Amino acid sequence: MLENFIAGSAALFGDPFTIAIFVFGVIGGMLFGAIPGVSMLTLAAILLPFTSDLEPAQGVMLFAVIYCTGTYGGAITAILFNIPGAPENAPTAFDGYPMTKQGRAGKAVGAAVLCSAIGGISSALVMMAATEPLAKWAIRNIGPPEIFALVFFGLAVASSVGGRTIWKGWLSVLLGLMVATIGQDPVGGIERYNFGFADLAAGIAFVPAILGFFAVSEIFVQAEKKVTGKYDAPPVGMSFPTILELWRYKIAVVRSILVGFFCGILPGIGATLAAFMGYGEAVRWSKDKKSFGKGNMEGVISSETANNAATGAAMIPLLALGLPGGALTAMMVAVFQMHDLEPGPLVFYNSPDLIWIVFAAMFYANLSILIIGVMETKTIMYLLKVPFQFLAPMILLLASIGSYIGRGLVLDVVVMFVAGILGFLLRRSGYSIPGIVLGIILGKIGEQNFAQGMQMVHYDLVTYFSRPICTLLILAGVLTLGFSIYQAFQGIKQKSPAS
Amino acid sequence: MGKLDRPHLIEAGVWFLFFIVFFIASFEFNQPIEIYKFGATGWPRTILLLLLLVMFGNMAYAYYQGHALQQGRVGIADDEAEKTSYDRATFLRVVTALGVPFLYAISLKPVGFYAATPFFIAAIAFIFGEHKLKNILLVTLIIYMIIMIIFMVILNAPLPQGNTSPFYDFSAFMLRMNTKWQQLELW
């Protein structure tokens, strides 16, 4: 392994043009992740056509680097503006944004920098050591029933955070699942819910939906505060956390690495679920559950460690099985195909150089988060000082471009603003925006794997539940759900003025 | 009625309407799939049924607990939920703030990005609290230039050009200028 890693590093740093692409990927991923309104997906979509002019290893490496640094960059906007750069950063905002409002933005961002790097580096190391054996284990033990079970567990966790009640949490998730049914059904390709619009046949793209629900709705919330005279610019706190402060959360970090890696390794699940589950586990094991959502640093640490730990793991199904784990890894499949390559087991034998350049680049990209991340963060934090009336049009414009570029459809921009208005109204009524978004992302994956699982077991539920991992995950989901419903009928925590 | 009030009933009504619309619309694609027993409607109808059940759960909760926050919830958005009441003027300003971006989105197809964007920037800056004309013009110019430099000049990103004259002509002019600029080969 070490020899291959050294060879990959030498290939990466032996050619000035490859170094330039690596540096561009690191800085571009961080910037696009950290600028509210656009994300690493926007950058990846713009760059995709240009990768045909690059060597295959350079093209795949560029996207892998953007994936690592963009996942970290999205945490910055989640913490500073309550606008997650990507869905995997949504749980980071639960505690990160309250920390910003308390003037502790520096501490939250510092924790995110360090934990993103730790999560990413650990994941890259495990990926280098264990891609092949893990892929073999996944082939033997993970099938559509297990993936559906994990989707169910993930949705149960998502429903238990973010909404004012378990019912509103589930209504949010179900709304997201319904939105995901628009477009072609994943089994027979039959068009559903197009309501006479031809563009809807391709379904609702999740990038505009995410930008609308997170970025645009947050701008609307702040605009409402501005109009009603309740807007307060958050104080800029530049003090980073000390090593001693972070050391207290070592168990949370290790737990989140495990959660992130497990979620990342499963095809189609990716970093988003990892972040939600990392956050959910942090709440479950904490002695001070009430402090979550109010600025508990452990919330930021858990979700950021988990989502970055999933980035390396997500390469395993992609490279070993040819199955993408998310939007960006799906674009990487396109890069492979542009160069007449197919990701899958044969890649390890046909193109070992490519694999080890990518592995080495991901390792160094995570390492560079530590160095460049701190410098970049100090600059980005000055965005908090820009008056809202000037920042808002910039964010809305970037979000519009980000929505449009993916498919070149004006409908996507309209969808984004409709999602923004809907998100604004739902947030006011206590619904969970991350729940809706997770429903949209996991809806198709869940349906497809449920259908495949049912076909596999010939619609026999006994056979379905005879698979131990599947049963365990379904049981965990049911217990999470049952506990939340039990809590729903317990005492009242807080009365709102309306009541 | 317990602790149920008008907002709860409106909320339940909206969800019920959503259920009805999507359930009726599901008959349009109610076709069997040879390889899959549950067909194209199985999954969405199951979700709709769950949605209806959860809606009743939501109403039952509201009946007993009113607007109270459930114990043990985490990650609740701090949006002054259900607390804000507006006078007529404020309500109009909020509606305008929500409506202008939506109008901008709709205008992109006929007007195009290049022509619609300066007006959008100026309108948003004004609605969100900047009332000095000089500042609005300056900010509009700066933001427009930044966006054009990044997305048109550096990244060559394809943006909506519009399909009605004279807006389409303006977009074509901008793109021609960009092409000429790229051909200058200054570097």
XYZ file of C-alpha atoms in Angstrom:
686
model
C 0.000 0.000 0.000
C 2.770 2.422 0.999
C 4.623 1.850 -2.271
C 1.490 2.538 -4.272
C 0.792 5.651 -2.223
C 4.313 6.969 -2.817
C 3.974 6.210 -6.526
C 0.615 8.023 -6.601
C 2.101 11.013 -4.767
C 5.059 11.113 -7.152
C 2.737 11.066 -10.158
C 0.614 13.791 -8.580
C 3.474 16.120 -7.714
C 5.798 15.166 -10.555
C 3.903 17.069 -13.223
C 3.343 20.845 -12.892
C 0.049 20.732 -14.799
C -1.322 17.996 -12.501
C -0.243 20.070 -9.491
C -2.056 23.089 -10.973
C -5.230 21.020 -11.402
C -4.920 19.743 -7.828
C -4.497 23.271 -6.419
C -7.386 24.534 -8.570
C -9.578 21.699 -7.259
C -8.652 22.381 -3.623
C -9.248 26.126 -3.797
C -12.220 25.907 -6.181
C -13.976 23.268 -4.054
C -13.454 25.271 -0.871
C -14.551 28.554 -2.461
C -17.637 27.198 -4.218
C -18.521 25.277 -1.064
C -18.049 28.330 1.119
C -19.813 30.959 -1.015
C -23.490 31.011 -0.095
C -25.743 30.195 -3.042
C -23.411 28.021 -5.076
C -21.895 24.663 -4.172
C -19.264 22.199 -5.246
C -21.903 20.724 -7.571
C -22.148 24.050 -9.442
C -18.406 24.059 -10.020
C -18.413 20.383 -11.000
C -21.262 20.900 -13.482
C -19.426 23.828 -15.106
C -16.144 21.906 -15.298
C -17.560 18.606 -16.562
C -17.333 19.412 -20.309
C -13.733 20.640 -19.943
C -12.509 17.378 -18.397
C -12.586 15.711 -21.821
C -9.390 17.659 -22.620
C -7.612 16.317 -19.531
C -5.916 12.977 -18.926
C -8.355 10.490 -17.314
C -6.397 10.506 -14.038
C -6.373 14.312 -13.951
C -10.115 14.546 -14.610
C -11.129 11.998 -11.962
C -8.609 13.418 -9.490
C -10.001 16.950 -9.994
C -13.516 15.812 -9.121
C -12.322 13.756 -6.139
C -10.473 16.791 -4.762
C -13.485 19.070 -5.299
C -15.614 16.484 -3.467
C -13.324 16.502 -0.405
C -12.788 20.246 -0.096
C -16.317 21.186 -1.221
C -17.843 19.018 1.502
C -15.802 20.959 4.035
C -16.505 24.346 2.374
C -20.261 23.849 2.665
C -19.906 23.866 6.443
C -18.732 27.486 6.405
C -21.968 28.805 4.905
C -24.001 26.509 7.159
C -22.280 27.972 10.219
C -22.098 31.614 9.174
C -25.366 32.072 7.275
C -27.531 29.032 8.117
C -27.227 28.127 4.418
C -25.665 24.672 4.054
C -23.416 24.568 0.997
C -24.581 21.000 0.354
C -27.207 18.759 1.972
C -24.474 16.943 3.891
C -23.813 20.180 5.776
C -27.449 20.644 6.872
C -27.014 19.177 10.382
C -23.922 21.389 10.837
C -26.233 24.419 10.736
C -28.340 23.089 13.652
C -25.644 24.078 16.138
C -23.215 26.023 13.947
C -25.568 28.919 13.223
C -26.643 29.363 16.870
C -22.913 29.524 17.701
C -22.506 32.317 15.121
C -25.413 34.226 16.654
C -23.677 33.885 20.021
C -20.483 35.393 18.537
C -18.739 31.983 18.501
C -18.471 31.582 14.727
C -14.692 31.210 14.918
C -14.987 28.303 17.325
C -17.593 26.553 15.176
C -15.601 27.042 11.979
C -12.364 25.988 13.685
C -14.034 22.791 14.902
C -15.398 22.167 11.408
C -11.954 22.677 9.828
C -10.200 20.279 12.171
C -12.902 17.620 12.221
C -13.444 17.727 8.464
C -9.722 17.147 8.015
C -9.621 14.339 10.617
C -12.697 12.656 9.151
C -11.437 13.003 5.590
C -7.879 11.833 6.314
C -9.067 8.795 8.321
C -11.446 7.918 5.546
C -8.762 8.312 2.875
C -6.404 6.038 4.828
C -9.038 3.334 5.293
C -9.998 3.683 1.643
C -6.405 3.109 0.557
C -5.979 0.109 2.821
C -9.312 -1.560 2.404
C -11.091 -0.644 -0.801
C -10.864 -4.123 -2.269
C -11.761 -6.197 0.845
C -14.536 -3.758 1.798
C -15.949 -3.858 -1.690
C -15.982 -7.664 -1.525
C -17.745 -7.550 1.860
C -20.274 -5.050 0.505
C -20.983 -7.245 -2.529
C -21.683 -10.250 -0.283
C -23.668 -8.538 2.467
C -25.256 -5.396 1.130
C -28.116 -5.610 -1.299
C -31.232 -3.591 -2.084
C -33.047 -4.679 1.140
C -30.163 -3.377 3.296
C -29.977 -0.115 1.357
C -33.735 0.384 1.689
C -33.478 -0.406 5.418
C -30.721 2.176 5.817
C -32.799 4.752 3.925
C -35.695 4.034 6.314
C -33.397 4.374 9.342
C -31.960 7.604 7.936
C -35.414 9.069 7.350
C -36.459 8.069 10.881
C -33.422 9.927 12.239
C -34.136 12.923 9.984
C -37.750 13.065 11.151
C -36.627 13.232 14.750
C -34.558 16.407 14.243
C -35.586 19.800 12.905
C -39.398 19.804 13.218
C -41.274 21.165 16.230
C -42.966 17.771 16.719
C -42.390 14.246 15.450
C -45.526 14.686 13.306
C -44.151 17.778 11.610
C -40.819 16.016 11.195
C -42.524 13.117 9.400
C -44.787 15.411 7.351
C -41.603 17.146 6.154
C -39.950 13.860 5.220
C -43.100 12.612 3.457
C -43.392 15.881 1.518
C -39.810 15.376 0.336
C -40.585 11.775 -0.636
C -43.631 12.933 -2.630
C -41.561 15.571 -4.462
C -39.108 12.795 -5.359
C -41.906 10.822 -7.047
C -42.291 13.558 -9.694
C -40.702 12.379 -12.944
C -40.175 8.837 -14.172
C -40.719 5.917 -11.826
C -37.442 4.065 -11.272
C -38.773 0.599 -12.198
C -40.909 0.949 -15.319
C -39.923 4.452 -16.471
C -43.566 5.599 -16.391
C -44.036 9.370 -16.141
C -45.600 10.509 -12.872
C -47.034 13.852 -11.765
C -45.831 15.940 -14.726
C -49.051 18.055 -14.559
C -48.733 18.799 -18.276
C -45.210 20.262 -18.107
C -42.800 18.428 -20.401
C -39.787 19.610 -18.378
C -41.143 17.854 -15.282
C -40.753 14.487 -17.026
C -37.121 14.510 -15.905
C -38.229 15.086 -12.317
C -37.317 17.767 -9.816
C -33.537 18.178 -9.801
C -32.341 18.172 -6.246
C -29.799 21.005 -6.600
C -32.491 23.714 -7.208
C -34.661 22.170 -4.501
C -31.791 22.229 -2.011
C -30.792 25.788 -2.922
C -34.419 26.880 -2.639
C -35.179 25.205 0.659
C -31.891 26.178 2.305
C -30.420 29.308 0.693
C -33.459 31.160 -0.680
C -35.703 30.421 2.310
C -32.963 31.686 4.662
C -32.691 34.915 2.630
C -36.481 35.287 2.884
C -36.382 34.706 6.648
C -33.689 37.373 7.026
C -35.610 39.677 4.644
C -38.698 39.315 6.815
C -36.647 40.243 9.878
C -35.266 43.239 7.994
C -38.744 44.374 6.938
C -40.169 43.946 10.442
C -37.140 45.591 12.065
C -35.975 42.429 13.859
C -32.776 41.910 11.871
C -29.546 41.795 13.859
C -26.252 41.291 12.040
C -24.475 38.428 13.816
C -21.297 39.413 15.673
C -18.027 38.315 14.069
C -16.187 36.067 16.551
C -12.710 35.163 15.333
C -11.415 33.037 18.223
C -10.712 29.469 17.165
C -11.171 26.548 19.577
C -8.168 25.322 21.545
C -6.837 21.777 21.167
C -7.962 21.080 24.753
C -11.519 22.140 23.913
C -11.588 19.835 20.917
C -9.963 16.928 22.769
C -13.103 16.683 24.904
C -15.002 15.498 21.832
C -12.616 12.692 20.847
C -15.259 10.000 21.341
C -17.746 11.918 19.194
C -15.091 12.170 16.478
C -14.325 8.426 16.504
C -18.034 7.553 16.542
C -18.727 9.901 13.626
C -15.831 8.483 11.602
C -17.356 5.004 11.978
C -20.869 6.227 11.132
C -19.581 8.260 8.169
C -17.531 5.430 6.798
C -20.380 2.926 7.095
C -22.832 5.242 5.324
C -20.327 6.288 2.683
C -19.494 2.736 1.698
C -23.101 1.969 0.750
C -23.920 2.859 -2.840
C -26.405 5.673 -3.258
C -26.391 6.765 0.375
C -23.359 9.044 0.610
C -22.354 11.810 2.932
C -25.799 13.352 3.555
C -27.145 10.433 5.512
C -23.775 10.120 7.249
C -24.054 13.684 8.554
C -27.630 13.201 9.793
C -26.793 9.915 11.470
C -23.583 11.292 12.958
C -25.600 14.154 14.447
C -28.392 11.819 15.584
C -25.926 9.527 17.351
C -24.268 12.512 19.046
C -27.658 13.525 20.460
C -28.493 9.945 21.439
C -25.271 9.417 23.448
C -25.014 12.897 24.937
C -25.720 13.538 28.623
C -26.874 17.059 27.755
C -29.362 16.473 24.952
C -31.143 19.774 25.551
C -28.097 21.794 24.525
C -28.229 20.444 20.948
C -29.658 22.924 18.490
C -28.648 25.782 20.766
C -24.958 26.009 19.913
C -23.386 22.752 21.142
C -19.994 22.333 19.471
C -20.419 18.556 19.520
C -23.226 18.923 16.951
C -20.873 20.660 14.501
C -18.068 18.200 15.207
C -20.241 15.104 14.759
C -21.855 16.053 11.473
C -18.677 17.476 9.904
C -16.553 14.484 10.898
C -19.182 12.068 9.585
C -19.749 13.760 6.221
C -16.053 14.047 5.463
C -15.465 10.465 6.622
C -18.028 9.456 4.016
C -16.141 11.117 1.136
C -13.338 8.547 1.060
C -15.731 5.690 1.692
C -17.971 6.861 -1.175
C -15.081 6.143 -3.542
C -15.262 2.449 -2.648
C -18.599 1.648 -4.332
C -17.680 4.027 -7.153
C -14.265 2.592 -7.942
C -14.835 -1.013 -6.937
C -18.406 -1.525 -8.107
C -19.029 1.370 -10.497
C -21.916 2.623 -8.353
C -21.981 6.362 -7.570
C -22.914 7.379 -4.016
C -24.198 10.862 -4.814
C -24.434 13.652 -7.395
C -20.746 14.438 -7.518
C -19.637 10.819 -7.695
C -22.218 10.372 -10.483
C -20.423 13.151 -12.392
C -17.179 11.237 -11.825
C -18.738 8.281 -13.618
C -19.347 10.681 -16.530
C -15.651 11.665 -16.454
C -14.697 7.976 -16.658
C -17.082 7.447 -19.559
C -15.756 10.496 -21.448
C -12.402 8.717 -21.544
C -13.866 5.345 -22.551
C -13.290 3.924 -19.079
C -15.806 2.155 -16.883
C -15.418 2.407 -13.106
C -15.633 -1.046 -11.548
C -13.427 -3.915 -10.403
C -11.428 -3.905 -13.652
C -10.216 -0.354 -13.060
C -7.913 -1.676 -10.308
C -6.198 -3.963 -12.808
C -6.370 -1.817 -15.947
C -5.599 1.619 -14.468
C -3.818 1.261 -11.093
C -1.977 4.552 -11.698
C -5.266 6.418 -11.970
C -6.567 4.860 -8.740
C -3.494 5.744 -6.700
C -3.242 9.305 -8.020
C -6.879 9.776 -6.941
C -6.227 8.200 -3.520
C -3.120 10.312 -2.959
C -4.893 13.489 -4.131
C -7.794 12.879 -1.741
C -5.375 12.380 1.152
C -3.519 15.620 0.410
C -6.767 17.510 -0.257
C -8.007 16.610 3.222
C -4.652 17.611 4.658
C -4.814 20.953 2.869
C -8.188 21.675 4.494
C -6.241 22.175 7.713
C -3.847 24.695 6.221
C -5.831 26.544 3.556
C -9.133 26.105 5.430
C -8.061 28.275 8.371
C -6.706 31.034 6.103
C -9.748 30.963 3.824
C -12.158 30.927 6.738
C -10.732 34.119 8.215
C -11.413 35.844 4.885
C -14.867 34.353 4.393
C -15.919 35.396 7.888
C -15.617 39.028 6.837
C -18.647 38.370 4.613
C -20.640 38.673 7.836
C -19.737 42.359 7.837
C -21.263 42.991 4.393
C -24.672 44.706 4.809
C -27.510 42.268 4.192
C -29.116 44.346 1.407
C -25.923 43.911 -0.658
C -25.224 40.296 0.267
C -28.783 39.098 -0.477
C -28.897 39.911 -4.236
C -25.466 38.322 -4.664
C -26.578 35.096 -2.934
C -29.860 34.964 -4.866
C -28.035 35.473 -8.163
C -25.432 32.822 -7.418
C -28.195 30.425 -6.402
C -30.066 31.153 -9.653
C -26.953 30.406 -11.701
C -26.239 27.302 -9.620
C -29.757 26.013 -10.276
C -29.735 26.784 -13.976
C -26.339 25.387 -14.880
C -27.021 21.744 -13.933
C -29.584 21.065 -16.681
C -29.881 24.385 -18.522
C -33.574 24.711 -17.633
C -35.225 27.968 -16.518
C -37.784 25.702 -14.831
C -35.083 24.787 -12.302
C -34.720 28.457 -11.304
C -38.508 28.708 -10.924
C -38.484 25.491 -8.844
C -35.761 26.978 -6.666
C -37.753 30.137 -5.879
C -40.965 28.154 -5.329
C -39.002 25.895 -2.938
C -37.684 29.045 -1.267
C -41.177 30.461 -0.682
C -42.437 27.050 0.454
C -39.438 26.646 2.741
C -40.026 30.096 4.232
C -43.669 29.275 5.016
C -42.911 25.765 6.325
C -40.108 26.982 8.582
C -42.474 29.516 10.129
C -44.864 26.671 10.892
C -42.221 24.498 12.558
C -41.514 22.009 9.757
C -38.069 20.541 9.126
C -36.279 21.770 6.002
C -33.466 19.184 6.288
C -36.177 16.524 6.568
C -37.762 17.643 3.282
C -34.399 17.738 1.527
C -33.382 14.298 2.784
C -36.754 12.984 1.607
C -36.116 14.400 -1.875
C -32.607 12.931 -2.034
C -33.442 9.499 -0.642
C -36.897 9.114 -2.199
C -35.835 7.644 -5.534
C -33.061 5.560 -3.949
C -35.526 4.187 -1.405
C -38.171 3.331 -3.980
C -35.711 1.717 -6.363
C -34.127 -0.431 -3.664
C -37.487 -1.357 -2.149
C -38.699 -2.530 -5.558
C -35.505 -4.453 -6.278
C -35.533 -5.969 -2.784
C -39.124 -7.111 -3.146
C -38.373 -8.656 -6.527
C -35.318 -10.383 -5.036
C -37.298 -12.071 -2.265
C -40.335 -12.706 -4.492
C -42.483 -10.433 -2.279
C -41.940 -12.730 0.722
C -41.518 -10.600 3.851
C -40.168 -13.530 5.900
C -37.235 -13.881 3.502
C -36.863 -10.093 3.483
C -36.475 -9.949 7.254
C -34.259 -13.008 7.427
C -31.381 -10.769 6.331
C -29.733 -9.700 9.632
C -28.341 -6.287 8.594
C -31.659 -5.346 7.009
C -33.663 -6.408 10.081
C -31.282 -4.615 12.427
C -31.545 -1.347 10.508
C -35.337 -1.532 10.190
C -35.553 -2.267 13.922
C -33.293 0.696 14.704
C -35.527 2.913 12.558
C -38.698 1.650 14.241
C -37.169 2.198 17.705
C -36.120 5.753 16.788
C -39.613 6.415 15.499
C -41.306 4.771 18.507
C -39.203 6.764 20.960
C -40.091 10.047 19.234
C -43.811 9.192 19.258
C -43.555 8.275 22.950
C -41.935 11.650 23.613
C -44.693 13.384 21.627
C -47.203 12.430 24.282
C -44.996 13.376 27.219
C -45.028 16.745 28.963
C -44.900 20.113 27.252
C -41.505 21.696 27.090
C -42.322 25.180 26.000
C -45.448 27.083 25.106
C -45.466 29.395 22.146
C -47.075 32.860 22.539
C -49.840 31.869 20.122
C -51.103 29.259 22.563
C -62.146 21.511 19.745
C -59.520 21.040 22.497
C -56.575 23.343 21.788
C -57.176 23.336 18.043
C -57.354 26.794 16.517
C -57.782 28.307 13.042
C -54.129 27.950 11.901
C -54.277 24.238 12.809
C -57.407 23.760 10.718
C -55.916 25.655 7.762
C -52.760 23.561 8.065
C -54.766 20.322 8.080
C -56.824 21.602 5.138
C -53.706 22.308 3.083
C -52.313 18.815 3.733
C -55.660 17.237 2.938
C -55.862 19.200 -0.331
C -52.333 18.069 -1.147
C -53.390 14.469 -0.501
C -56.502 14.770 -2.696
C -54.684 16.468 -5.615
C -51.838 13.960 -5.682
C -54.112 10.976 -5.124
C -56.398 11.962 -8.012
C -53.390 12.751 -10.225
C -52.008 9.263 -9.527
C -54.814 7.758 -11.673
C -53.136 9.309 -14.740
C -50.230 6.865 -14.453
C -52.050 3.938 -12.889
C -50.461 1.376 -15.198
C -49.209 -2.085 -14.281
C -45.509 -2.841 -14.632
C -44.858 -6.380 -15.790
C -41.816 -6.972 -13.619
C -43.114 -5.173 -10.521
C -46.237 -6.170 -8.646
C -46.969 -2.784 -7.045
C -46.866 -0.778 -10.297
C -46.009 2.910 -10.708
C -48.635 4.041 -8.179
C -47.680 1.708 -5.303
C -44.937 3.850 -3.814
C -46.568 7.323 -4.140
C -49.927 6.076 -2.853
C -48.261 4.456 0.167
C -46.533 7.753 0.931
C -49.841 9.601 0.521
C -51.551 7.186 2.904
C -48.781 7.654 5.468
C -49.071 11.406 4.952
C -52.773 11.241 5.749
C -52.127 9.192 8.899
C -49.376 11.545 10.061
C -51.652 14.519 9.340
C -54.212 13.032 11.762
C -51.398 12.477 14.275
C -50.432 16.124 13.848
C -54.017 17.204 14.473
C -54.309 14.936 17.510
C -51.135 16.473 18.917
C -52.498 19.973 18.266
C -55.808 18.986 19.905
C -54.079 18.035 23.151
C -50.985 20.241 23.163
C -51.860 23.238 20.939
C -48.752 25.024 19.627
C -46.443 23.597 22.273
C -42.992 22.400 21.323
C -42.579 18.659 21.721
C -40.182 17.558 24.440
C -36.750 16.368 23.335
C -36.760 17.948 19.857
C -33.408 19.173 18.526
C -32.334 21.394 15.647
C -35.497 23.524 15.667
C -35.207 26.566 13.389
C -35.220 29.798 15.339
C -37.551 31.641 12.981
C -39.933 33.216 15.455
C -42.310 30.578 14.186
C -45.968 31.486 14.299
C -45.203 34.560 16.368
C -45.038 37.345 13.808
C -48.138 39.342 12.986
C -47.958 42.095 10.379
C -49.768 45.316 9.666
C -50.969 45.754 6.068
C -47.923 47.737 4.880
C -45.441 45.245 6.343
C -47.396 42.358 4.882
C -47.168 43.967 1.433
C -43.418 44.465 1.825
C -42.936 40.812 2.820
C -45.044 39.652 -0.134
C -42.999 41.902 -2.460
C -39.763 40.482 -1.029
C -41.004 36.963 -1.804
C -42.565 37.881 -5.142
C -39.735 39.789 -6.855
C -37.315 36.816 -7.011
C -40.146 34.672 -8.345
C -40.914 37.248 -11.068
C -37.218 37.338 -11.918
C -37.211 33.549 -12.351
C -40.233 33.689 -14.655
C -38.716 36.536 -16.666
C -35.517 34.604 -17.411
C -37.036 32.724 -20.338
C -38.365 35.746 -22.305
C -35.955 38.445 -21.066
C -32.788 36.449 -20.413
C -30.208 36.603 -17.637
C -28.098 39.406 -19.073
C -30.926 41.953 -19.343
C -33.032 40.963 -16.310
C -30.235 40.718 -13.746
C -29.360 44.446 -13.236
C -33.024 45.252 -12.519
C -33.232 42.308 -10.152
C -30.150 43.366 -8.173
C -31.431 46.927 -7.859
C -34.923 45.779 -6.845
C -33.651 43.386 -4.175
C -31.241 45.965 -2.732
C -34.127 48.464 -2.539
C -36.661 46.051 -1.026
C -34.141 44.765 1.513
C -33.508 48.242 2.872
C -31.124 50.284 0.712
C -32.860 53.486 -0.320
C -29.960 55.681 -1.524
C -30.051 55.722 -5.334
C -26.283 56.199 -5.595
C -25.596 53.118 -3.453
C -28.141 51.023 -5.350
C -26.589 51.919 -8.715
C -23.065 51.311 -7.436
C -23.914 47.931 -5.901
C -25.843 46.866 -9.001
C -22.851 47.699 -11.184
C -20.337 45.943 -8.920
C -22.379 42.736 -8.481
C -23.262 42.583 -12.188
C -19.617 42.958 -13.151
C -18.436 40.313 -10.663
C -21.026 37.827 -11.921
C -20.229 38.542 -15.573
C -16.473 38.256 -15.057
C -16.733 34.953 -13.163
C -19.446 33.178 -15.118
C -19.299 34.722 -18.602
C -15.635 35.650 -19.097
C -13.748 33.109 -16.950
C -16.040 30.077 -16.848
C -17.980 30.611 -20.111
C -21.060 29.300 -18.348
C -24.157 29.078 -20.571
C -26.806 31.415 -19.122
C -30.387 32.082 -20.329
C -30.381 34.489 -23.287
C -34.094 35.238 -23.548
C -36.265 34.765 -26.607
C -37.883 38.158 -27.170
C -36.485 41.232 -28.856
C -34.772 43.523 -27.816
C -33.618 41.412 -24.840
C -32.342 38.585 -26.995
C -30.376 41.109 -29.060
C -28.829 42.489 -25.887
C -27.768 38.968 -24.787
C -26.321 38.333 -28.244
C -24.401 41.627 -27.989
C -22.956 40.625 -24.594
C -21.871 37.235 -25.907
C -20.307 38.834 -29.005
C -18.338 41.181 -26.765
C -17.176 38.232 -24.694
C -16.070 36.332 -27.797
C -14.117 39.365 -29.027
C -12.547 39.728 -25.588
C -11.514 36.066 -25.563
C -9.981 36.466 -29.032
C -7.806 39.378 -27.937
C -5.328 36.842 -26.494
C -3.972 39.234 -23.940
C -2.297 36.365 -22.121
